[in-house]
Coordinates of N, CA and C in Angstrom, one line a residue:
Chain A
X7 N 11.1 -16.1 1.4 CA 10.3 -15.0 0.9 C 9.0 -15.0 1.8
X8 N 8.9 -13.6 2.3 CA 7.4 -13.6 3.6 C 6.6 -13.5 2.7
X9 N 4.9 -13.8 2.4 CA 3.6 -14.1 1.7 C 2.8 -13.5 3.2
X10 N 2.0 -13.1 2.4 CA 0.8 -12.6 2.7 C -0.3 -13.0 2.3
X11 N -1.1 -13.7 2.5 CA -2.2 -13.7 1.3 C -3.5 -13.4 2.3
X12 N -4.4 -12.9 1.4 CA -5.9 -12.4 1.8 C -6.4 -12.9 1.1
X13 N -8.2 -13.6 1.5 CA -9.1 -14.7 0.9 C -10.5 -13.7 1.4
X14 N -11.5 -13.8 0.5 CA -11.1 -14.4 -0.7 C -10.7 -12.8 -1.2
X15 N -10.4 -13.1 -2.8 CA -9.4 -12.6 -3.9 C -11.0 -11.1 -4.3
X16 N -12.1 -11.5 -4.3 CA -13.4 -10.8 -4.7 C -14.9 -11.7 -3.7
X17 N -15.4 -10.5 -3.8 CA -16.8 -10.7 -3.0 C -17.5 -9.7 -3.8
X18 N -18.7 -9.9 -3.5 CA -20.1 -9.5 -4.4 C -20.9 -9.7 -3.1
X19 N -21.5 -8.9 -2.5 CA -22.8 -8.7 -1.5 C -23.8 -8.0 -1.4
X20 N -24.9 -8.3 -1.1 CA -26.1 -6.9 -1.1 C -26.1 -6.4 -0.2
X21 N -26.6 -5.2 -0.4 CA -26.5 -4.3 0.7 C -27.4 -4.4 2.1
X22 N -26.5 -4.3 3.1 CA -27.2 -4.8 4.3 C -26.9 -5.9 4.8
X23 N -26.1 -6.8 3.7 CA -25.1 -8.1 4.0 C -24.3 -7.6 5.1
X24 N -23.9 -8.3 6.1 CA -22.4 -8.8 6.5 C -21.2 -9.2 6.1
X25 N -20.1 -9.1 6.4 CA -19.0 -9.8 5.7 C -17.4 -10.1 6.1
X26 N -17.1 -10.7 5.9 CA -15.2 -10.6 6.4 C -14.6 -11.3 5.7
X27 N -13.1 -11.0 5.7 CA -12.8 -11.7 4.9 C -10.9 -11.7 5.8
X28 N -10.1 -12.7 5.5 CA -9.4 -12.6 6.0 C -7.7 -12.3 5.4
X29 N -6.8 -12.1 6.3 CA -5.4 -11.9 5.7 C -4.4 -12.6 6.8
X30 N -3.8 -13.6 6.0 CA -2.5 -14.9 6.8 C -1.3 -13.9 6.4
X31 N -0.7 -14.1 7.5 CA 0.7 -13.5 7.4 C 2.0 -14.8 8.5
X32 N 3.1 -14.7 8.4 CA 3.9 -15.4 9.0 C 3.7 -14.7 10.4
X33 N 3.8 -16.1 11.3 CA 3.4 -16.1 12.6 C 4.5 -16.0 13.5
X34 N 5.6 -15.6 12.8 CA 7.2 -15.2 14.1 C 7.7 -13.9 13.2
X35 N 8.4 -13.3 14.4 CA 8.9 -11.9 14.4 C 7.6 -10.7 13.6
X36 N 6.1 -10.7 14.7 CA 5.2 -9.7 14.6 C 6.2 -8.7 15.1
X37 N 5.5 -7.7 14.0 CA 5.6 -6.1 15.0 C 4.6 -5.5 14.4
X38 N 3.5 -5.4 13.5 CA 2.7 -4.9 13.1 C 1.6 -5.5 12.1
X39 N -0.1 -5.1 12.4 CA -0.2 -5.4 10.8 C -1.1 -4.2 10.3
X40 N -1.2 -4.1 9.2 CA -2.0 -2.5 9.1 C -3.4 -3.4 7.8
X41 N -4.1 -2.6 8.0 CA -5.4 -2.5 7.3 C -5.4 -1.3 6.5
X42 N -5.7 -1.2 5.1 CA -6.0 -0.2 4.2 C -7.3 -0.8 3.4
X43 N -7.8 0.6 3.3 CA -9.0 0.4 2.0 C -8.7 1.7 0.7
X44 N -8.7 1.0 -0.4 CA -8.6 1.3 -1.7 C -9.5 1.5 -2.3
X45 N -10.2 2.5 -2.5 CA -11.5 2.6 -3.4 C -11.1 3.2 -4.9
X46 N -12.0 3.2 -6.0 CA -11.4 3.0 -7.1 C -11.0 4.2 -7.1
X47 N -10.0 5.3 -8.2 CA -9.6 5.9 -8.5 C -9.4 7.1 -7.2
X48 N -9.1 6.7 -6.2 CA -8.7 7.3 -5.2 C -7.7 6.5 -4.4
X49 N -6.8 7.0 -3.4 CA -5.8 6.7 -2.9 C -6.0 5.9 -1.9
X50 N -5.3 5.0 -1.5 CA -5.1 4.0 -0.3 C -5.6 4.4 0.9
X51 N -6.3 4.6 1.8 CA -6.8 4.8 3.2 C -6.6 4.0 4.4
X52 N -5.2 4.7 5.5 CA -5.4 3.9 6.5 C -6.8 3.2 7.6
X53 N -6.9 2.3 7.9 CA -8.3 2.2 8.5 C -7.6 1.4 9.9
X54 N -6.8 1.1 10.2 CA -6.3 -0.1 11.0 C -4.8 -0.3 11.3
X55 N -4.0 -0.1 12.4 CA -2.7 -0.6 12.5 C -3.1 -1.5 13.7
X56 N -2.8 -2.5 13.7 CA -2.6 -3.2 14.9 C -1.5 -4.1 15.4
X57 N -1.2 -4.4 16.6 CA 0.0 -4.7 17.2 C 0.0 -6.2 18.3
X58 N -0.8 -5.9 18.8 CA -0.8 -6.7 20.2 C -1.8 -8.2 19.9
X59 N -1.7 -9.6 19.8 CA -2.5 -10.6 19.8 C -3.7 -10.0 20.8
X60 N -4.9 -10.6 20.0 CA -6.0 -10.2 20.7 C -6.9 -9.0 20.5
X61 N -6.1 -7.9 19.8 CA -5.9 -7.0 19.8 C -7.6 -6.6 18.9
X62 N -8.3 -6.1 18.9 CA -9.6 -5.8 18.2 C -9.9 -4.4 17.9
X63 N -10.1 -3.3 16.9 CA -10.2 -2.1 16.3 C -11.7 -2.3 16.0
X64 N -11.9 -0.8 15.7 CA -13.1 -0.9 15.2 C -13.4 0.8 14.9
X65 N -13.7 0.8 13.5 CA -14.2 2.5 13.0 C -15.5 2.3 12.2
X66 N -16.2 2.7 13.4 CA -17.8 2.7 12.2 C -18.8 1.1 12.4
X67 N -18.8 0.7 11.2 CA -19.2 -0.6 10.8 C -18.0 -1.6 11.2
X68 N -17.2 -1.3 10.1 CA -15.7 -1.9 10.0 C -15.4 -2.5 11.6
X69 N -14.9 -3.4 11.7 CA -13.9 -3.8 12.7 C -13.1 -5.1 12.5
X70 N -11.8 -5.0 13.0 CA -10.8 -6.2 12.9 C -10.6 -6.8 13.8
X71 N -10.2 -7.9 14.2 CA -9.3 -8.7 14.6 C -7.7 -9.4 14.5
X72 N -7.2 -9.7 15.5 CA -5.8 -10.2 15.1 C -5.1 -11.1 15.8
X73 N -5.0 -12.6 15.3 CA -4.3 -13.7 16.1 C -3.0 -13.8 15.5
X74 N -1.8 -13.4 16.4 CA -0.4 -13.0 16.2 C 0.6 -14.2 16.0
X75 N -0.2 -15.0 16.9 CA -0.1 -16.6 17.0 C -0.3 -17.3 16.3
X76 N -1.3 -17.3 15.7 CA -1.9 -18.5 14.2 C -1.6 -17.9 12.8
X77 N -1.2 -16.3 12.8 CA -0.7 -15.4 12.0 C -2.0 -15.3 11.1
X78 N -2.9 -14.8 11.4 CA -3.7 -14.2 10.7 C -4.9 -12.8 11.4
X79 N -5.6 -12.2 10.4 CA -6.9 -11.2 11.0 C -7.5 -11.0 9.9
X80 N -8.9 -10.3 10.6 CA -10.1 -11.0 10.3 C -10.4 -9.5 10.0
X81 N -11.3 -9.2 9.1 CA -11.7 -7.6 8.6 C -13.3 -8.2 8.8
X82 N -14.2 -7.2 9.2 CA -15.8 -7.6 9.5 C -16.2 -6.1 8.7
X83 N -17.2 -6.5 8.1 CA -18.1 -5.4 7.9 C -19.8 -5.4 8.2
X84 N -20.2 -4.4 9.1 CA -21.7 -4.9 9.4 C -22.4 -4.0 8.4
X85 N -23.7 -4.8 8.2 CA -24.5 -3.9 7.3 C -23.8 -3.1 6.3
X86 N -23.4 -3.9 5.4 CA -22.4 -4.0 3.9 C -23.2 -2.5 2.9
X87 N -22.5 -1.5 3.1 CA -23.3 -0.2 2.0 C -22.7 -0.5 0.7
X88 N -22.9 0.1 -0.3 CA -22.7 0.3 -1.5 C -21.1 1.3 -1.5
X89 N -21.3 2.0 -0.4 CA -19.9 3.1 -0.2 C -18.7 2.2 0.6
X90 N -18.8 1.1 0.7 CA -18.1 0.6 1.4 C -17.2 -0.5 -0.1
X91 N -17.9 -0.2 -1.0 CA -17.2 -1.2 -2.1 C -15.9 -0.6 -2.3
X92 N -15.1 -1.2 -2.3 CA -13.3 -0.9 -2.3 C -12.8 -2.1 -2.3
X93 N -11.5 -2.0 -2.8 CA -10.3 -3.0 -2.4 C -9.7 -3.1 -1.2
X94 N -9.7 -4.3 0.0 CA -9.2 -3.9 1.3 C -7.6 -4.9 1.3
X95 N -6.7 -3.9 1.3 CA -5.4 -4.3 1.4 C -5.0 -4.8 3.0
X96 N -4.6 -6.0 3.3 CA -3.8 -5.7 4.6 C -1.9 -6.2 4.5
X97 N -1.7 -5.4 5.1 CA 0.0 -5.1 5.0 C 0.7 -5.8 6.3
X98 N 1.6 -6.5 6.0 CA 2.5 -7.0 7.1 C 4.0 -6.7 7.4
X99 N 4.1 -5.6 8.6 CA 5.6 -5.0 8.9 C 6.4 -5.8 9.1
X100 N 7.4 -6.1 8.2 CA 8.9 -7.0 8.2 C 10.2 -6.3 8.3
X101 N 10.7 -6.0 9.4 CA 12.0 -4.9 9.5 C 11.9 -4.0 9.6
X102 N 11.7 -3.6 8.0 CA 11.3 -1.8 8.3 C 11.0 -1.3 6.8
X103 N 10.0 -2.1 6.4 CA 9.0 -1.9 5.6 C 7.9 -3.0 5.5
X104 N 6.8 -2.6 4.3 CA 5.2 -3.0 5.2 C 5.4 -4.1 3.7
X105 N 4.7 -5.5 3.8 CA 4.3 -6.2 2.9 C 3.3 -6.5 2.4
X106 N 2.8 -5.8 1.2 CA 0.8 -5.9 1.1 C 0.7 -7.4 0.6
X107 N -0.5 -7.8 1.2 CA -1.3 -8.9 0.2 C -2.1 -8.3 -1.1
X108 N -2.5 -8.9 -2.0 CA -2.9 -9.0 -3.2 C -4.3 -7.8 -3.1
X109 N -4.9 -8.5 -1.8 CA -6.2 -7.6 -1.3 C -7.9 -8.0 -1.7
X110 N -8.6 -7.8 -1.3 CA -10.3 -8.9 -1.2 C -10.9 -7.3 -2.2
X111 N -11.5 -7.7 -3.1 CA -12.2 -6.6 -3.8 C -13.7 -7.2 -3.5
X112 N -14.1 -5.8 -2.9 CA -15.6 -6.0 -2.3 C -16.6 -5.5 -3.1
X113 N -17.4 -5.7 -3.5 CA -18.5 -4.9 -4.4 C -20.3 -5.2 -3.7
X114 N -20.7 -4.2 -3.6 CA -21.5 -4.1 -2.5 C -22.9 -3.2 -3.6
X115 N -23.5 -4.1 -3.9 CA -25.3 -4.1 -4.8 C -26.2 -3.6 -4.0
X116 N -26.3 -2.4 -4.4 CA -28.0 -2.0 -3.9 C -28.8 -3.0 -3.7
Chain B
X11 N -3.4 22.8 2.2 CA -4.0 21.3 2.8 C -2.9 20.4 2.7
X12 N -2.5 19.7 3.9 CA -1.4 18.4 4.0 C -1.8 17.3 3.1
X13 N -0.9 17.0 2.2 CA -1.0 15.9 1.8 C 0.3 15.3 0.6
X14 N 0.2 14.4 -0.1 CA 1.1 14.0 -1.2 C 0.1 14.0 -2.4
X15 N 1.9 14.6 -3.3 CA 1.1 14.7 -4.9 C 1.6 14.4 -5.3
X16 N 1.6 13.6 -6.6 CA 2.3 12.9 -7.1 C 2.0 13.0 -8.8
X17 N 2.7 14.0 -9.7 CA 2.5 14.1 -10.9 C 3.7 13.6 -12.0
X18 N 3.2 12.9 -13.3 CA 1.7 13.2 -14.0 C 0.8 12.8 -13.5
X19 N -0.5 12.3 -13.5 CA -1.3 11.5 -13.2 C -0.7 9.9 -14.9
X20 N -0.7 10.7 -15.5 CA -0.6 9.5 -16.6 C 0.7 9.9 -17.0
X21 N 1.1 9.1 -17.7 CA 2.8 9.5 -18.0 C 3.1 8.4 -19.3
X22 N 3.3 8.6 -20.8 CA 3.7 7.7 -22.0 C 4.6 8.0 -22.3
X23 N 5.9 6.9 -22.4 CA 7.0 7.4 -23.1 C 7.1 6.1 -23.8
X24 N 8.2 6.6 -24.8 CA 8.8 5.5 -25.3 C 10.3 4.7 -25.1
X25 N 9.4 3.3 -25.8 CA 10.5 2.4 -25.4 C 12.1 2.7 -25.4
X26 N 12.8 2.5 -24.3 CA 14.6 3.1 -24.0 C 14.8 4.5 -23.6
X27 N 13.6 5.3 -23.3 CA 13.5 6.5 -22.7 C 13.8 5.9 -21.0
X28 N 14.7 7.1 -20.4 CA 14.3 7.3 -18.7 C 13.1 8.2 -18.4
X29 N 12.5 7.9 -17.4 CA 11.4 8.9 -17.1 C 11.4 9.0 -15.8
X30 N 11.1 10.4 -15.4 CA 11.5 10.7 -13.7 C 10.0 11.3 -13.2
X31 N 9.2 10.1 -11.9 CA 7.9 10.1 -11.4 C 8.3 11.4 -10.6
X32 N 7.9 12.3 -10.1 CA 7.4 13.3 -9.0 C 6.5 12.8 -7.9
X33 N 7.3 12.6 -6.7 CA 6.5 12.5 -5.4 C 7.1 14.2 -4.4
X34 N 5.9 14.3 -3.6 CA 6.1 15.8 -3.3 C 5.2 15.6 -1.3
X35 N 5.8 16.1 -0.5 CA 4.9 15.5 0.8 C 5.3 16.5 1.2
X36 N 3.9 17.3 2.0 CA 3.9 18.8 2.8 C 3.8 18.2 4.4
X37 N 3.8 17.0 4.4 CA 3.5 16.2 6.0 C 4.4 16.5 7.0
X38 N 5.4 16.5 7.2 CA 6.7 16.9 7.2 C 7.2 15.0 7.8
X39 N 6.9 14.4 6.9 CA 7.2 12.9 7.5 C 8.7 12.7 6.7
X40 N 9.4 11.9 7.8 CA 10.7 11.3 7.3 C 10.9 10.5 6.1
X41 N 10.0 9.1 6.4 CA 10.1 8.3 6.0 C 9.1 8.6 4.3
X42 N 9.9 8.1 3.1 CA 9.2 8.0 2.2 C 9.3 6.6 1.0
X43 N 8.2 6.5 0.4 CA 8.2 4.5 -0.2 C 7.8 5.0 -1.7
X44 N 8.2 4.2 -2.1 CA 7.4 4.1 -4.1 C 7.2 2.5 -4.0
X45 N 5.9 2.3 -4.3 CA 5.4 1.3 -4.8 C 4.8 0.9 -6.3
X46 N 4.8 -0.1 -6.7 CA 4.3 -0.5 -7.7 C 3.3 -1.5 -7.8
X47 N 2.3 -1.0 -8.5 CA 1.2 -2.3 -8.8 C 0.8 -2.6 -10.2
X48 N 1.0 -4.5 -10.2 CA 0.5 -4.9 -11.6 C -0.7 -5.2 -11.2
X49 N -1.8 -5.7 -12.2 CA -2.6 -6.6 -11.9 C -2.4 -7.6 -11.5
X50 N -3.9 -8.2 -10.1 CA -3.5 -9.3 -9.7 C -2.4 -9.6 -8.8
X51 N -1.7 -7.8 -8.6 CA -0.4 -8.5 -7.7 C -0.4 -7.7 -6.6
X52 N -0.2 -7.4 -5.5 CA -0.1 -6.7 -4.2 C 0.7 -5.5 -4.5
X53 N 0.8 -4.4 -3.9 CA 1.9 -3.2 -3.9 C 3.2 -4.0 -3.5
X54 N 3.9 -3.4 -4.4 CA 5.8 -4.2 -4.3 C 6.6 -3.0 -3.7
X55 N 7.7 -2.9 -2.8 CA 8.0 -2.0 -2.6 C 9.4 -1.7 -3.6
X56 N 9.5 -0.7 -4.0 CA 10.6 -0.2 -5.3 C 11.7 0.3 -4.4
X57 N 11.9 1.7 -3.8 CA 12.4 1.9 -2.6 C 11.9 2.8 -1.9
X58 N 13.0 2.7 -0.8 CA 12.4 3.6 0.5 C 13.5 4.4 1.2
X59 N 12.6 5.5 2.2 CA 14.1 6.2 2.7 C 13.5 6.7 4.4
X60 N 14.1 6.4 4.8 CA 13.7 6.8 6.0 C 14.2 8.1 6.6
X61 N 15.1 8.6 5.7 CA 15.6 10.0 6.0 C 16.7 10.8 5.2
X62 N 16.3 11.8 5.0 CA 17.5 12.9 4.1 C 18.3 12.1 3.7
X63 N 18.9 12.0 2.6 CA 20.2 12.0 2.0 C 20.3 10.0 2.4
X64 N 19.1 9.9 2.4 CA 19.5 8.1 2.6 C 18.2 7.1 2.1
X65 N 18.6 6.3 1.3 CA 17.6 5.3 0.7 C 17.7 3.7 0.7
X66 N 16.8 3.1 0.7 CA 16.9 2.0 0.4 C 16.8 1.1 -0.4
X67 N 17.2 -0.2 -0.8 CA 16.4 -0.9 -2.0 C 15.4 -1.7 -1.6
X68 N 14.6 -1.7 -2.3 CA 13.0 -2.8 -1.9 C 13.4 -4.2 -2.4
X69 N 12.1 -4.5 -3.0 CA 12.1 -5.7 -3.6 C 11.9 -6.0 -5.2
X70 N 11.7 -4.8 -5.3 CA 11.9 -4.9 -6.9 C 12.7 -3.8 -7.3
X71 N 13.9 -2.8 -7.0 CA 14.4 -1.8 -7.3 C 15.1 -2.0 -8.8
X72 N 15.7 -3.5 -9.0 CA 16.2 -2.9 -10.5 C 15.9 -2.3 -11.4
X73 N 16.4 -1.4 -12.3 CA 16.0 -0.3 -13.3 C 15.4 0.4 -13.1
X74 N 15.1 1.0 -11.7 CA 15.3 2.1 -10.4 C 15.6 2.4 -9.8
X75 N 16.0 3.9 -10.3 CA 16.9 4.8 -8.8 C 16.2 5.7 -8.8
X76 N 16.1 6.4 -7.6 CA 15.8 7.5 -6.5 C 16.3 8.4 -6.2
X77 N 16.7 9.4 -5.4 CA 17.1 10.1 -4.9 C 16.3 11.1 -3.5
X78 N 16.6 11.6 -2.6 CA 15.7 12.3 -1.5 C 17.0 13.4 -0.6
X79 N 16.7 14.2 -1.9 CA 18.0 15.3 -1.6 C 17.2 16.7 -0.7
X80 N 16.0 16.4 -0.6 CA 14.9 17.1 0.5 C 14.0 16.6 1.0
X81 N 13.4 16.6 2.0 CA 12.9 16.0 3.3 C 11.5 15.7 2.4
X82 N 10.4 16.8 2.0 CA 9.7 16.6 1.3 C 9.2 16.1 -0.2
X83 N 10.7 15.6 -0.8 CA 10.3 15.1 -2.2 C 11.5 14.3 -2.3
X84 N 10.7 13.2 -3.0 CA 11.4 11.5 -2.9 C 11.3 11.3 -4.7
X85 N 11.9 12.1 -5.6 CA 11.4 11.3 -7.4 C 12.0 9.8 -7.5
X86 N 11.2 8.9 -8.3 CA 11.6 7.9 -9.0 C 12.2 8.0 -10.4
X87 N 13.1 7.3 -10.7 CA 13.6 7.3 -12.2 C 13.3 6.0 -12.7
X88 N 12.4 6.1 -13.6 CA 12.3 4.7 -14.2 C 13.1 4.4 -15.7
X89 N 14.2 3.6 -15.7 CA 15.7 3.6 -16.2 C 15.2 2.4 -17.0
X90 N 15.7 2.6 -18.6 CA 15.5 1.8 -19.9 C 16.0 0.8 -19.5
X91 N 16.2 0.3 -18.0 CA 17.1 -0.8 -17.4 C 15.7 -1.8 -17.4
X92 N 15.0 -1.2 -16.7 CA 13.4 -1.3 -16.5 C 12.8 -2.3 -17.4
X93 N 12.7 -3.9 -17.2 CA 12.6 -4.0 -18.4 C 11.0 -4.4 -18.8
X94 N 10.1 -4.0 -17.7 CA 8.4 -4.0 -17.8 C 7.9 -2.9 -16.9
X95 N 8.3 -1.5 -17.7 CA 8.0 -0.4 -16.6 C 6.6 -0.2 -16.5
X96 N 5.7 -0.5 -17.5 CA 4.5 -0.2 -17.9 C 3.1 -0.7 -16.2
X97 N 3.4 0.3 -15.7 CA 2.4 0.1 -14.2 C 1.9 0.9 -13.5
X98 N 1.0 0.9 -12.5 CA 0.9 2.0 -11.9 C 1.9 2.0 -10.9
X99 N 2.4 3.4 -10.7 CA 3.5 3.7 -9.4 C 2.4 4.8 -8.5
X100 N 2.7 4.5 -6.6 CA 2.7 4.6 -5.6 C 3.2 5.5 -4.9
X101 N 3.6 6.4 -4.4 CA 4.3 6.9 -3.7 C 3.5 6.8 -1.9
X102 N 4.1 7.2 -0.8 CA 3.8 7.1 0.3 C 4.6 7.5 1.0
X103 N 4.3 8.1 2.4 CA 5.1 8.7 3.3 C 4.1 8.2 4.8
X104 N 5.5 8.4 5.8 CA 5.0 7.9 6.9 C 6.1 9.0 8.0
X105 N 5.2 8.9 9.7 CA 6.3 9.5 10.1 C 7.4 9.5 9.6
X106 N 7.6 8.3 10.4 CA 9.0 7.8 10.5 C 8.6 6.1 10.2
X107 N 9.8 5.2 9.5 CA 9.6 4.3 9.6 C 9.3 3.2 10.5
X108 N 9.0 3.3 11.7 CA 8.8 2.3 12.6 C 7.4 2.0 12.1
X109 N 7.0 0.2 12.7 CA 6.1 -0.5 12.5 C 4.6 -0.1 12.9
X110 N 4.6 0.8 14.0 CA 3.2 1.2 13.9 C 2.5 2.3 13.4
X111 N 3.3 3.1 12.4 CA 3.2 4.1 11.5 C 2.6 4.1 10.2
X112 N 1.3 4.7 9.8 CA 0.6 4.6 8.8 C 1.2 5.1 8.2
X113 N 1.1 4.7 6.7 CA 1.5 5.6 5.6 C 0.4 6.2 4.8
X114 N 0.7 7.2 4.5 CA 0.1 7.8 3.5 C 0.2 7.8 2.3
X115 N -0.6 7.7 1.3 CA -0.4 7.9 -0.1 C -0.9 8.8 -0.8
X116 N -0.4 8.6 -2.3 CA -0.5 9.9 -3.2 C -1.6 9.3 -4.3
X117 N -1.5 10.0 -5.3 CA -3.1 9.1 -5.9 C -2.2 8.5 -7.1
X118 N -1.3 8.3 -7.1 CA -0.8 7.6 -8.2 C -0.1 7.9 -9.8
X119 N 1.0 7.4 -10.2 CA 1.1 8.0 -11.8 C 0.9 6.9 -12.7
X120 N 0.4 6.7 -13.5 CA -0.2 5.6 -14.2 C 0.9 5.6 -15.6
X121 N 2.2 5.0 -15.5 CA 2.8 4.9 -16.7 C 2.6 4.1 -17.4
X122 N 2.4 4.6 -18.7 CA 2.7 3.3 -20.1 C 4.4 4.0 -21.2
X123 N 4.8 2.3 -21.5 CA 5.8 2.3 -22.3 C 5.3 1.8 -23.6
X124 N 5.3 2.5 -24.3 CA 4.8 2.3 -25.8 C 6.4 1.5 -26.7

């Protein structure tokens, strides 16, 4: 059974904090990993697919990392807003469908 | 405006009823997914189809079937087979199934089994 897991589980930051948090996935047969953000009572939001070891994104604040080899990536947020509180899912492509982890619930304090 | 809808938003039936989710996508994407979330647990995939008249099973499919008898709408049937249907359900569409293809989602049907 492939696992995913994302650490930590919840975060609490003030605003203007920094932050990241990470997502392990199995380290043979990559072909994808994707980033989503979930905010409450609204729908899943692509933010990130990434492919290639090494490979670094970046939208806004936000930006990722991804070691294909050690099987994990890294989600950063600079200067942590209050609008940035969501749940950040990251998914791992196996065949030919995506497998989410659990996901880091972020909550971001005036 | 492009997007997926996915109605009820809330959906209550009773215990040994079937009930059939609505997923609906104007994207014109192939591929389409139903997911499920408990607390505490990641999106599970229920099934998927990557094209007309073809589906697949996920990882939790028992005491659900599907159908995708048009390109733009994928319903779920959640079958008295079901035997903890009570969750939020997912729907999603992507081009096409290949790995670097974002999916899109819908805002969700929130069922309870009374």
């Amino acid at each position: 059974i492939l696992n995913v897991e994302q650490s930590p589980q919840s975060l609490h930051v003030q605003e203007g904090d920094s932050t990241n948090f990470t997502c392990s996935f199995p380290s043979s047969n990559f072909y994808a990993l994707h980033w989503y953000r979930w905010e409450t009572a609204k729908s899943p939001e692509a933010l990130f697919v990434m492919t290639l070891n090494g490979d670094e994104k970046k939208k806004g604040r936000i930006s990722a990392t991804l070691n294909t080899k050690e099987g994990y990536s890294y989600l950063y947020i600079k200067g942590s807003q209050p609008e940035d509180s969501a749940t950040y899912l990251c998914a791992f492509y196996n065949t030919d469908k995506l497998i989410f982890g659990t996901g880091t619930r972020l909550q971001v304090f005036p | 405006d492009g997007g997926i809808t996915q109605s009820p938003k809330y959906l209550f039936r009773k215990e040994g009823q079937n009930v059939t989710l609505s997923c609906e996508q104007n994207l014109n994407h192939d591929a389409m997914y139903w997911y499920r979330q408990d607390p505490g647990q990641g999106l599970r995939l229920i099934y998927y189809s990557q094209i007309v008249n073809d589906f697949q099973k996920g990882d939790i499919a028992e005491g659900y079937s599907v159908s995708r008898e048009k390109k733009e709408s994928f319903p779920l049937t959640v079958t008295s087979a079901q035997k903890n249907p009570t969750a939020f359900y997912l729907c999603a569409s992507s081009i096409s199934g290949q790995s670097i293809n974002t999916q899109y989602f819908g805002p969700g049907t929130r069922l309870t089994v009374l």
